Coordinates of C-alpha atoms and ligand atoms in Angstrom, one line a residue:
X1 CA -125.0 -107.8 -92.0
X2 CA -122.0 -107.3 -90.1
X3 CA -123.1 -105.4 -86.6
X4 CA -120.3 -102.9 -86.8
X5 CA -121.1 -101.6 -90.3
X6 CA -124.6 -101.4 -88.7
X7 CA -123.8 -99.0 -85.8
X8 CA -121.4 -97.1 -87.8
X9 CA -124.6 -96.5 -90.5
X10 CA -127.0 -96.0 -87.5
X11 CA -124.8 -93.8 -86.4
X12 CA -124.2 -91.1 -89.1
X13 CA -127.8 -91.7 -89.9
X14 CA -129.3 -90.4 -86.4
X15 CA -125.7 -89.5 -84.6
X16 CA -125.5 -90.6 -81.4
X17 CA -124.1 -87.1 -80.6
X18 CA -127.8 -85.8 -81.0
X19 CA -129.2 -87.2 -78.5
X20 CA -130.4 -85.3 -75.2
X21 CA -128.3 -85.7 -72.3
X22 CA -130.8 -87.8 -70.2
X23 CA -131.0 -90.4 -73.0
X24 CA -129.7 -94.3 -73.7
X25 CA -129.8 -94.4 -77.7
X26 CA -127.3 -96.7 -79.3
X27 CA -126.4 -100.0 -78.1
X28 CA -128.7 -101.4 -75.3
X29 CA -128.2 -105.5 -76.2
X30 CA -124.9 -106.3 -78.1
X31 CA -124.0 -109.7 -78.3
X32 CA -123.6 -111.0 -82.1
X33 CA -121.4 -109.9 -84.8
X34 CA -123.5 -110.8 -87.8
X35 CA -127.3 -110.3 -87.9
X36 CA -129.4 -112.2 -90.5
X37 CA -132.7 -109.9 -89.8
X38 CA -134.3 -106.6 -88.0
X39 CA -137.4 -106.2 -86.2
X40 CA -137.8 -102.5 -86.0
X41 CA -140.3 -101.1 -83.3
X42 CA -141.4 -98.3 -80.7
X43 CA -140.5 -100.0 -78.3
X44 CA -139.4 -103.4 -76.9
X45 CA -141.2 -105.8 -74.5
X46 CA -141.6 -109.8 -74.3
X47 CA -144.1 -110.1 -76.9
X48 CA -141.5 -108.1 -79.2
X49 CA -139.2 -110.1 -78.4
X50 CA -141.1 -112.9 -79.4
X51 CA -142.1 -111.7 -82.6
X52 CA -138.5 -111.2 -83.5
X53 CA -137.6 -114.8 -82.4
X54 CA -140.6 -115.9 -84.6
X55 CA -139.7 -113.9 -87.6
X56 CA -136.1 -114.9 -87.5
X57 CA -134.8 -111.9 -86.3
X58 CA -131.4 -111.9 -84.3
X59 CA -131.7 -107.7 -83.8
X60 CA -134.8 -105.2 -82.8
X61 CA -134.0 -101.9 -83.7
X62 CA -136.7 -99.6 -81.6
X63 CA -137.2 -95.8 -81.0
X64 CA -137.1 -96.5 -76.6
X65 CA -134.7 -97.6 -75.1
X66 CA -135.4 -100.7 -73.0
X67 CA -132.6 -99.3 -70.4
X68 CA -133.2 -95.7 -69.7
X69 CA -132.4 -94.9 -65.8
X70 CA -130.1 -96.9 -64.2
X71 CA -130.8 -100.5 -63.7
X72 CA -130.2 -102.0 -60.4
X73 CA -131.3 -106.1 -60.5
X74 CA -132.8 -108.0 -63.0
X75 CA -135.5 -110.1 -62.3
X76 CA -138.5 -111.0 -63.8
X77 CA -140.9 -108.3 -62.1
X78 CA -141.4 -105.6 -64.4
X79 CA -141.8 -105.5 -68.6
X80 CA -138.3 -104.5 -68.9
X81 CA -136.3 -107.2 -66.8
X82 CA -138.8 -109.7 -68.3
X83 CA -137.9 -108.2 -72.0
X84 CA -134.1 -108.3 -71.4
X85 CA -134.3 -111.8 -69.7
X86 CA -135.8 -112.9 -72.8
X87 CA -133.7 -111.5 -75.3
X88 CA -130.5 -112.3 -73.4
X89 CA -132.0 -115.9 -74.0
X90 CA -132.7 -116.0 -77.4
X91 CA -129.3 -114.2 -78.5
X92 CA -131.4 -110.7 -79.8
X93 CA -129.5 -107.8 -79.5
X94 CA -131.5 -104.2 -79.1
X95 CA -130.3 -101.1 -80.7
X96 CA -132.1 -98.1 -79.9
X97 CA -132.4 -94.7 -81.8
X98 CA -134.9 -92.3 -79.8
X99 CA -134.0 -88.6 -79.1
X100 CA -131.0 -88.7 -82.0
X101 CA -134.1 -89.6 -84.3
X102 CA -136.2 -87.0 -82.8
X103 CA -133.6 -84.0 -83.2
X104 CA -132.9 -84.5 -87.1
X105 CA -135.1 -82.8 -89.8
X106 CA -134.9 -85.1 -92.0
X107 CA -136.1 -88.4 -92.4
X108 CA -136.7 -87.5 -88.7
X109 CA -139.7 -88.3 -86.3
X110 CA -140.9 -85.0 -86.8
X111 CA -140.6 -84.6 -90.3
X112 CA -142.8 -88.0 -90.8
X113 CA -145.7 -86.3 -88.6
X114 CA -145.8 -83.5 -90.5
X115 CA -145.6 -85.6 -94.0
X116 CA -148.5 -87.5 -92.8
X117 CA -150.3 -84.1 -91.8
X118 CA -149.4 -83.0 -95.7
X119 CA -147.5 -79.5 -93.8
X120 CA -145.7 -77.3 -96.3
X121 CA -142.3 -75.9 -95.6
X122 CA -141.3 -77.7 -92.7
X123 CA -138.2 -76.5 -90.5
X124 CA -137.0 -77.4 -87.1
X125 CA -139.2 -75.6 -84.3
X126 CA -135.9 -74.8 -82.3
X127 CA -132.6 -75.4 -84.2
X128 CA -129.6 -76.8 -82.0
X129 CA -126.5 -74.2 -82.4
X130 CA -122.7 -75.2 -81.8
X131 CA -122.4 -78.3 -84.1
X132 CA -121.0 -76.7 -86.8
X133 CA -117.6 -76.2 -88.0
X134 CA -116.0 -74.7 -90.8
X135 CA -113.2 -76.5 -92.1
X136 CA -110.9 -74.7 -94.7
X137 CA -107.7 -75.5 -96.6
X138 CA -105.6 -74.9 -99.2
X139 CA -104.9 -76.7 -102.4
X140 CA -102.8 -76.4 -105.5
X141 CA -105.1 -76.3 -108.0
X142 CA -103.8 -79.5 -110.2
X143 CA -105.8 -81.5 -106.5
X144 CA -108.6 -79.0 -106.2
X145 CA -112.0 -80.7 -107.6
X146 CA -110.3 -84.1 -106.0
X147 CA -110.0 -82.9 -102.7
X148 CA -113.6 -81.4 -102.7
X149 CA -115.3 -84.0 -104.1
X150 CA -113.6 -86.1 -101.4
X151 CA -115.1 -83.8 -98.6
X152 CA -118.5 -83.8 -100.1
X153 CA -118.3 -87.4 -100.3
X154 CA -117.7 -87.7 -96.7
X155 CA -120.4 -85.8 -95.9
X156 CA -119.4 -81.5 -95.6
X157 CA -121.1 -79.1 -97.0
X158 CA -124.4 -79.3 -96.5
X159 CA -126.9 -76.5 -95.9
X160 CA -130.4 -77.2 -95.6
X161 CA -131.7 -78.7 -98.8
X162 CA -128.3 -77.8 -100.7
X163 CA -125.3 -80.1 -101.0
X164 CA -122.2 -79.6 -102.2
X165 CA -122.1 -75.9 -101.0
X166 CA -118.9 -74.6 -101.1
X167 CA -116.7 -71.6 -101.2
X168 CA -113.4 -70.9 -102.9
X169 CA -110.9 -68.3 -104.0
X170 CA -107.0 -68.3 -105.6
X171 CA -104.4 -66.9 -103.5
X172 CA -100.5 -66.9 -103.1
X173 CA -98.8 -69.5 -100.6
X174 CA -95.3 -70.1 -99.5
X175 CA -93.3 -73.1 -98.3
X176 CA -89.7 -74.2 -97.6
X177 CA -89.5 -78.1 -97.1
X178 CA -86.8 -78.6 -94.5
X179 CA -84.3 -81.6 -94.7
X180 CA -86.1 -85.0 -94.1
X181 CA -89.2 -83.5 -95.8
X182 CA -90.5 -85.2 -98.9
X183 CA -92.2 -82.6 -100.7
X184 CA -95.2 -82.8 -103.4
X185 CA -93.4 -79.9 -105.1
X186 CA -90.2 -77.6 -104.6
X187 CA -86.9 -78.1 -103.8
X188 CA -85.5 -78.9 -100.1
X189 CA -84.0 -75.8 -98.2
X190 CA -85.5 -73.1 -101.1
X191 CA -88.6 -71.6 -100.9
X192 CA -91.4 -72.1 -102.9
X193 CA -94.7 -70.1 -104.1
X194 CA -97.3 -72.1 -105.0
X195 CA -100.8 -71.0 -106.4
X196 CA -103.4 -72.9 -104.2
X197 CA -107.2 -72.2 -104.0
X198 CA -108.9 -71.6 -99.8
X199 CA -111.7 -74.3 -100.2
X200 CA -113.9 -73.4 -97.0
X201 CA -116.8 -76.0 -96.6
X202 CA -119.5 -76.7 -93.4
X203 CA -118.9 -79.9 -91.4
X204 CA -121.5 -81.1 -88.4
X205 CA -119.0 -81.5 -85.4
X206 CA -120.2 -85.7 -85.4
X207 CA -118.8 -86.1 -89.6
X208 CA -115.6 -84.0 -88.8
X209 CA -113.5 -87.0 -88.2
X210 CA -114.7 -88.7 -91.5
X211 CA -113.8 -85.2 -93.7
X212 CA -110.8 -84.9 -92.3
X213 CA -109.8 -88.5 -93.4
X214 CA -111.0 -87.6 -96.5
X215 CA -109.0 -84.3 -96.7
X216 CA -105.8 -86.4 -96.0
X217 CA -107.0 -89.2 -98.5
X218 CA -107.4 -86.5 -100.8
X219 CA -104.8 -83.9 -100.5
X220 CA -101.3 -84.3 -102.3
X221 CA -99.4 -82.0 -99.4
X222 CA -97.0 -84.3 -96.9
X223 CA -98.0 -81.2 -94.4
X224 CA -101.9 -80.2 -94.9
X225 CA -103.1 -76.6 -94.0
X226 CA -105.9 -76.3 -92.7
X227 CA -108.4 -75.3 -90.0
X228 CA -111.6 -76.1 -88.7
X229 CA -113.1 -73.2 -86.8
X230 CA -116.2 -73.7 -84.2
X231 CA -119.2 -71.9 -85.2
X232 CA -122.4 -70.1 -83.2
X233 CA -124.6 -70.6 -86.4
X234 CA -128.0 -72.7 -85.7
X235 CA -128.3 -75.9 -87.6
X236 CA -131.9 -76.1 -89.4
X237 CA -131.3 -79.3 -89.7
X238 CA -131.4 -80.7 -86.2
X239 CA -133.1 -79.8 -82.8
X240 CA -136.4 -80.3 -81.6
X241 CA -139.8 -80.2 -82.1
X242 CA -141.0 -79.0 -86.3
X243 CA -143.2 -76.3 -87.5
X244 CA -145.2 -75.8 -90.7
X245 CA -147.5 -74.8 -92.5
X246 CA -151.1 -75.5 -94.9
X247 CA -151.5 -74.5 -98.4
X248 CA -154.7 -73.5 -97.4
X249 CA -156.0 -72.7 -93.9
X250 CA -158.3 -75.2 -92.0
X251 CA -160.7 -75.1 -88.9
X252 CA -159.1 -76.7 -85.7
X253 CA -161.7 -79.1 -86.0
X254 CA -160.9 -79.9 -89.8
X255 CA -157.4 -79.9 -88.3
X256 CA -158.4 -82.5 -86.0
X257 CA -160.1 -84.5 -88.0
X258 CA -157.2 -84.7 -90.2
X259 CA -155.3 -85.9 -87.1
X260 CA -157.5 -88.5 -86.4
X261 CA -157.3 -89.9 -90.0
X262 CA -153.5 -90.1 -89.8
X263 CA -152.9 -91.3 -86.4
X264 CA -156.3 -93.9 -86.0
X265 CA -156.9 -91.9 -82.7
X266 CA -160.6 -92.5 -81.7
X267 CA -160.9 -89.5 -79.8
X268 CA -158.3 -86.2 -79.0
X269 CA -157.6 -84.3 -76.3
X270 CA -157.6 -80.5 -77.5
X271 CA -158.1 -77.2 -76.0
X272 CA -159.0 -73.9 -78.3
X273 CA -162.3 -73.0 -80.2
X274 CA -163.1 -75.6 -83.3
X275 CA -163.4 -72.9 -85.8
X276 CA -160.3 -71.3 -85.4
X277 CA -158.5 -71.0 -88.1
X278 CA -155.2 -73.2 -88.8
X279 CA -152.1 -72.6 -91.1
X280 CA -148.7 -73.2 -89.1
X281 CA -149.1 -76.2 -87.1
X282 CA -146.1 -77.3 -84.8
X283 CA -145.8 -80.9 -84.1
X284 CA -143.6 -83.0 -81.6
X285 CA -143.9 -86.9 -81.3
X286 CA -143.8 -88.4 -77.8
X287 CA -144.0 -85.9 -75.0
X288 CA -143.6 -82.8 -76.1
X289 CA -145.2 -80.2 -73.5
X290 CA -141.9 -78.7 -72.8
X291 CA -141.7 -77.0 -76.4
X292 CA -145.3 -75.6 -76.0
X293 CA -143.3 -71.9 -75.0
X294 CA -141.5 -72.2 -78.6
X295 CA -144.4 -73.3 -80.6
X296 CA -146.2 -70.2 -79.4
X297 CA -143.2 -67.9 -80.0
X298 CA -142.9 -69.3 -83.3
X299 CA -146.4 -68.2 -84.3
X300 CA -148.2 -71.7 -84.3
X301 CA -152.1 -72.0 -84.4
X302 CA -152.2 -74.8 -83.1
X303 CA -149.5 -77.9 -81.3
X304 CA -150.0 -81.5 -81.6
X305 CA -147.8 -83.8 -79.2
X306 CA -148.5 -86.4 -77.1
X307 CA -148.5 -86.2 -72.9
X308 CA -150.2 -82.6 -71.7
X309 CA -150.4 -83.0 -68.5
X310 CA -153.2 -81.0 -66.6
X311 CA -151.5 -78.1 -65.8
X312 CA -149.6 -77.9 -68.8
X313 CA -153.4 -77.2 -70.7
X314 CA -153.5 -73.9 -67.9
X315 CA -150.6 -72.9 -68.8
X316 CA -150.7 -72.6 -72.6
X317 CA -151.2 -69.0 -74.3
X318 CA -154.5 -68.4 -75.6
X319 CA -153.6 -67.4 -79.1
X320 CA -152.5 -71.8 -79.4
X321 CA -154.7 -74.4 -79.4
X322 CA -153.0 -77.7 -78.0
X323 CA -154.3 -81.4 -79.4
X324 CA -152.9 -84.1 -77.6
X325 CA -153.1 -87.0 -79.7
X326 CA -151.3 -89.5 -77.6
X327 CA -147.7 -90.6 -77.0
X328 CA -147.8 -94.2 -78.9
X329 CA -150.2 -92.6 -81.0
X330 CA -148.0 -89.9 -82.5
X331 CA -144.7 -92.0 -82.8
X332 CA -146.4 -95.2 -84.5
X333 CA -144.7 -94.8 -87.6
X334 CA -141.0 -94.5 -86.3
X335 CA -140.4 -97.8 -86.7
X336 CA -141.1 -97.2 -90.1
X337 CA -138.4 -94.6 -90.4
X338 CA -136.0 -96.6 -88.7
X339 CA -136.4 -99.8 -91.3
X340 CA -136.0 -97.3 -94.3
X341 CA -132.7 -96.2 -92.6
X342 CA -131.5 -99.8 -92.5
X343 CA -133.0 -100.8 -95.9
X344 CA -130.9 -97.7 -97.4
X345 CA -128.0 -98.8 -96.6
X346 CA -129.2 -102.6 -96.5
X347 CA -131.0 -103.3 -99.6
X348 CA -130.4 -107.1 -99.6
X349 CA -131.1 -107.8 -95.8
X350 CA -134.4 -108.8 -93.9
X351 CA -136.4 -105.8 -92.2
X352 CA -139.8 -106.4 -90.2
X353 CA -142.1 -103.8 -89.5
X354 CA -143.4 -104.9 -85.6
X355 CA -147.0 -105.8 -85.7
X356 CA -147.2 -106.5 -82.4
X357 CA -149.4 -103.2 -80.4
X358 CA -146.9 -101.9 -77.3
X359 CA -149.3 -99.0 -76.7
X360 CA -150.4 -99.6 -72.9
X361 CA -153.4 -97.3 -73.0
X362 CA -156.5 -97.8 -74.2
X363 CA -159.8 -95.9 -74.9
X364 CA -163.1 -97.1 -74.2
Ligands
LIG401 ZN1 -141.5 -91.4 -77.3

């Protein structure tokens, strides 16, 4: 697999545009140009490395990033110089995909708590607003399925669980081609009326590029029309944190137990009364205190996230019961999410699931 066709797929998979402002996702290791196998994992220390090296792997694809605050030496003190050390050495390159994997619905680290939780009618706990654009042109109507299907193609016009969304209407437009013009049609120095259709279509600010070298692909003009137009709108499909809900309602302790069954978590931390009663559940892998606020204001029953920190459990409204089922705990099957990305794209090439255990905490 050629590494650029990697990060470009990686890339409109989980954008790198999504990810919070304190964060290292993308590139952390690059050094080849080919890769002949993945190790994907939570995240990466020596004895990842070494399972990479033993599996033939010559990239780890992980949800932390191995560099996260600035680094100022590298010796072999701590986990991370000694993991960088040895994957400098064997020639592994790391890619990382952390908060631009938590901030998209689907096929998102949210979205694969809540599918092993079997929640209904999941949706983003607190949409992101000002990615979206609307781009709009016009095209004579002999180009007009070409040039949408092109767009589509490259990825506008997506809302929710609808593709190919759309929006269109026949009008009047007017051009004179000056001299030195080569026009699709008229004549040079006379104007022309030409029946076009406005195609109007939603593009995330990170595919724009692409769409608009599918628009000029597409489009028959020498001069295109067109505008894209920022937009206030929330996008339900990315931002953090996901809420949803039970067919039918459980106790907090059913709730739990559920939890317990997905995760393998020996034991919970939790606050609320057992038997109260449970249909929207809001769910945040990692550490996920800071959206306790929203998952109260979205009408949650209960919040399951990893890292409440003491004061965080004083904090919490009474109407929400918190479970805390551990950081490593709740993002364990990322690395799943993060081979199916590759193998989507990838059929043919090697992906490993990390079987080595990077969860530093243990229960007794
Ligand atoms: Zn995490």
């Amino acid at each position: 697999m050629n590494a650029e066709d990697f990060g470009k797929w990686m890339n409109q998979s989980a954008p790198l545009k999504l990810q919070e402002s304190y964060d290292n996702s993308g590139w952390i290791l690059q050094q080849r140009s080919q890769y002949s196998a993945a190790l994907c994992c939570l995240d990466v220390n020596e004895a990842i490395i070494a399972e990479a090296k033993a599996k033939g792997c010559d990239i780890v694809v992980c949800h932390h990033p191995l560099i996260f605050k600035g680094v100022k030496r590298i010796g072999t003190t701590t986990t991370q110089e000694r993991a960088l050390i040895s994957a400098i050495k064997a020639e592994i390159d790391i890619y990382a995909c952390h908060t631009n994997l938590d901030n998209v619905l689907k096929n998102g680290v949210n979205q694969e708590i809540g599918k092993r939780l079997g929640l209904k009618e999941m949706q983003i706990l607190v949409p992101r607003s000002g990615e979206l654009r609307k781009l709009a042109t016009y095209v004579p109507l002999s180009h007009f399925e070409q040039v949408r299907s092109a767009l589509f193609e490259a990825g506008a016009g997506t809302i929710g669980e609808y593709s190919d969304c759309s929006f269109s209407w026949v009008g009047e437009g007017t051009f004179k081609p000056e001299a030195g013009a080569t026009p699709f049609s008229g004549e040079i120095n006379t104007l022309s009326v030409a029946t076009e259709k406005r195609l109007e279509v939603l593009v995330p600010v990170w595919k724009v590029a692409e769409v608009m070298r599918a628009l000029r692909g597409s489009h028959p003009y020498e001069e295109i029309a067109y505008e894209v137009l920022v937009l206030d709108n929330t996008n339900a499909d990315t931002g953090s944190g996901l809420i949803g809900e039970f067919e039918t309602r459980v106790s907090l302790a059913e709730f739990m137990e559920r939890v317990k069954a997905a995760f393998g978590n020996s034991a919970l931390r939790y606050s609320g009364k057992l038997d109260k009663s449970i249909n929207k559940v809001a769910v945040c892998g990692g550490s996920g205190a800071f959206l306790i606020p929203a998952a109260e204001s979205a009408g949650a029953d209960v919040y399951l996230t990893g890292d409440i920190k003491y004061h965080d459990w004083f904090d919490a409204p009474s109407s929400l019961a918190l479970v805390d089922c551990g950081h490593y705990e709740s993002e364990q099957y990322t690395p799943n999410l993060l081979a199916e990305i590759i193998q989507k794209k990838f059929p043919t090439f090697a992906v490993f699931i990390a079987e080595t255990n990077t969860n530093p905490v243990k229960y007794f």
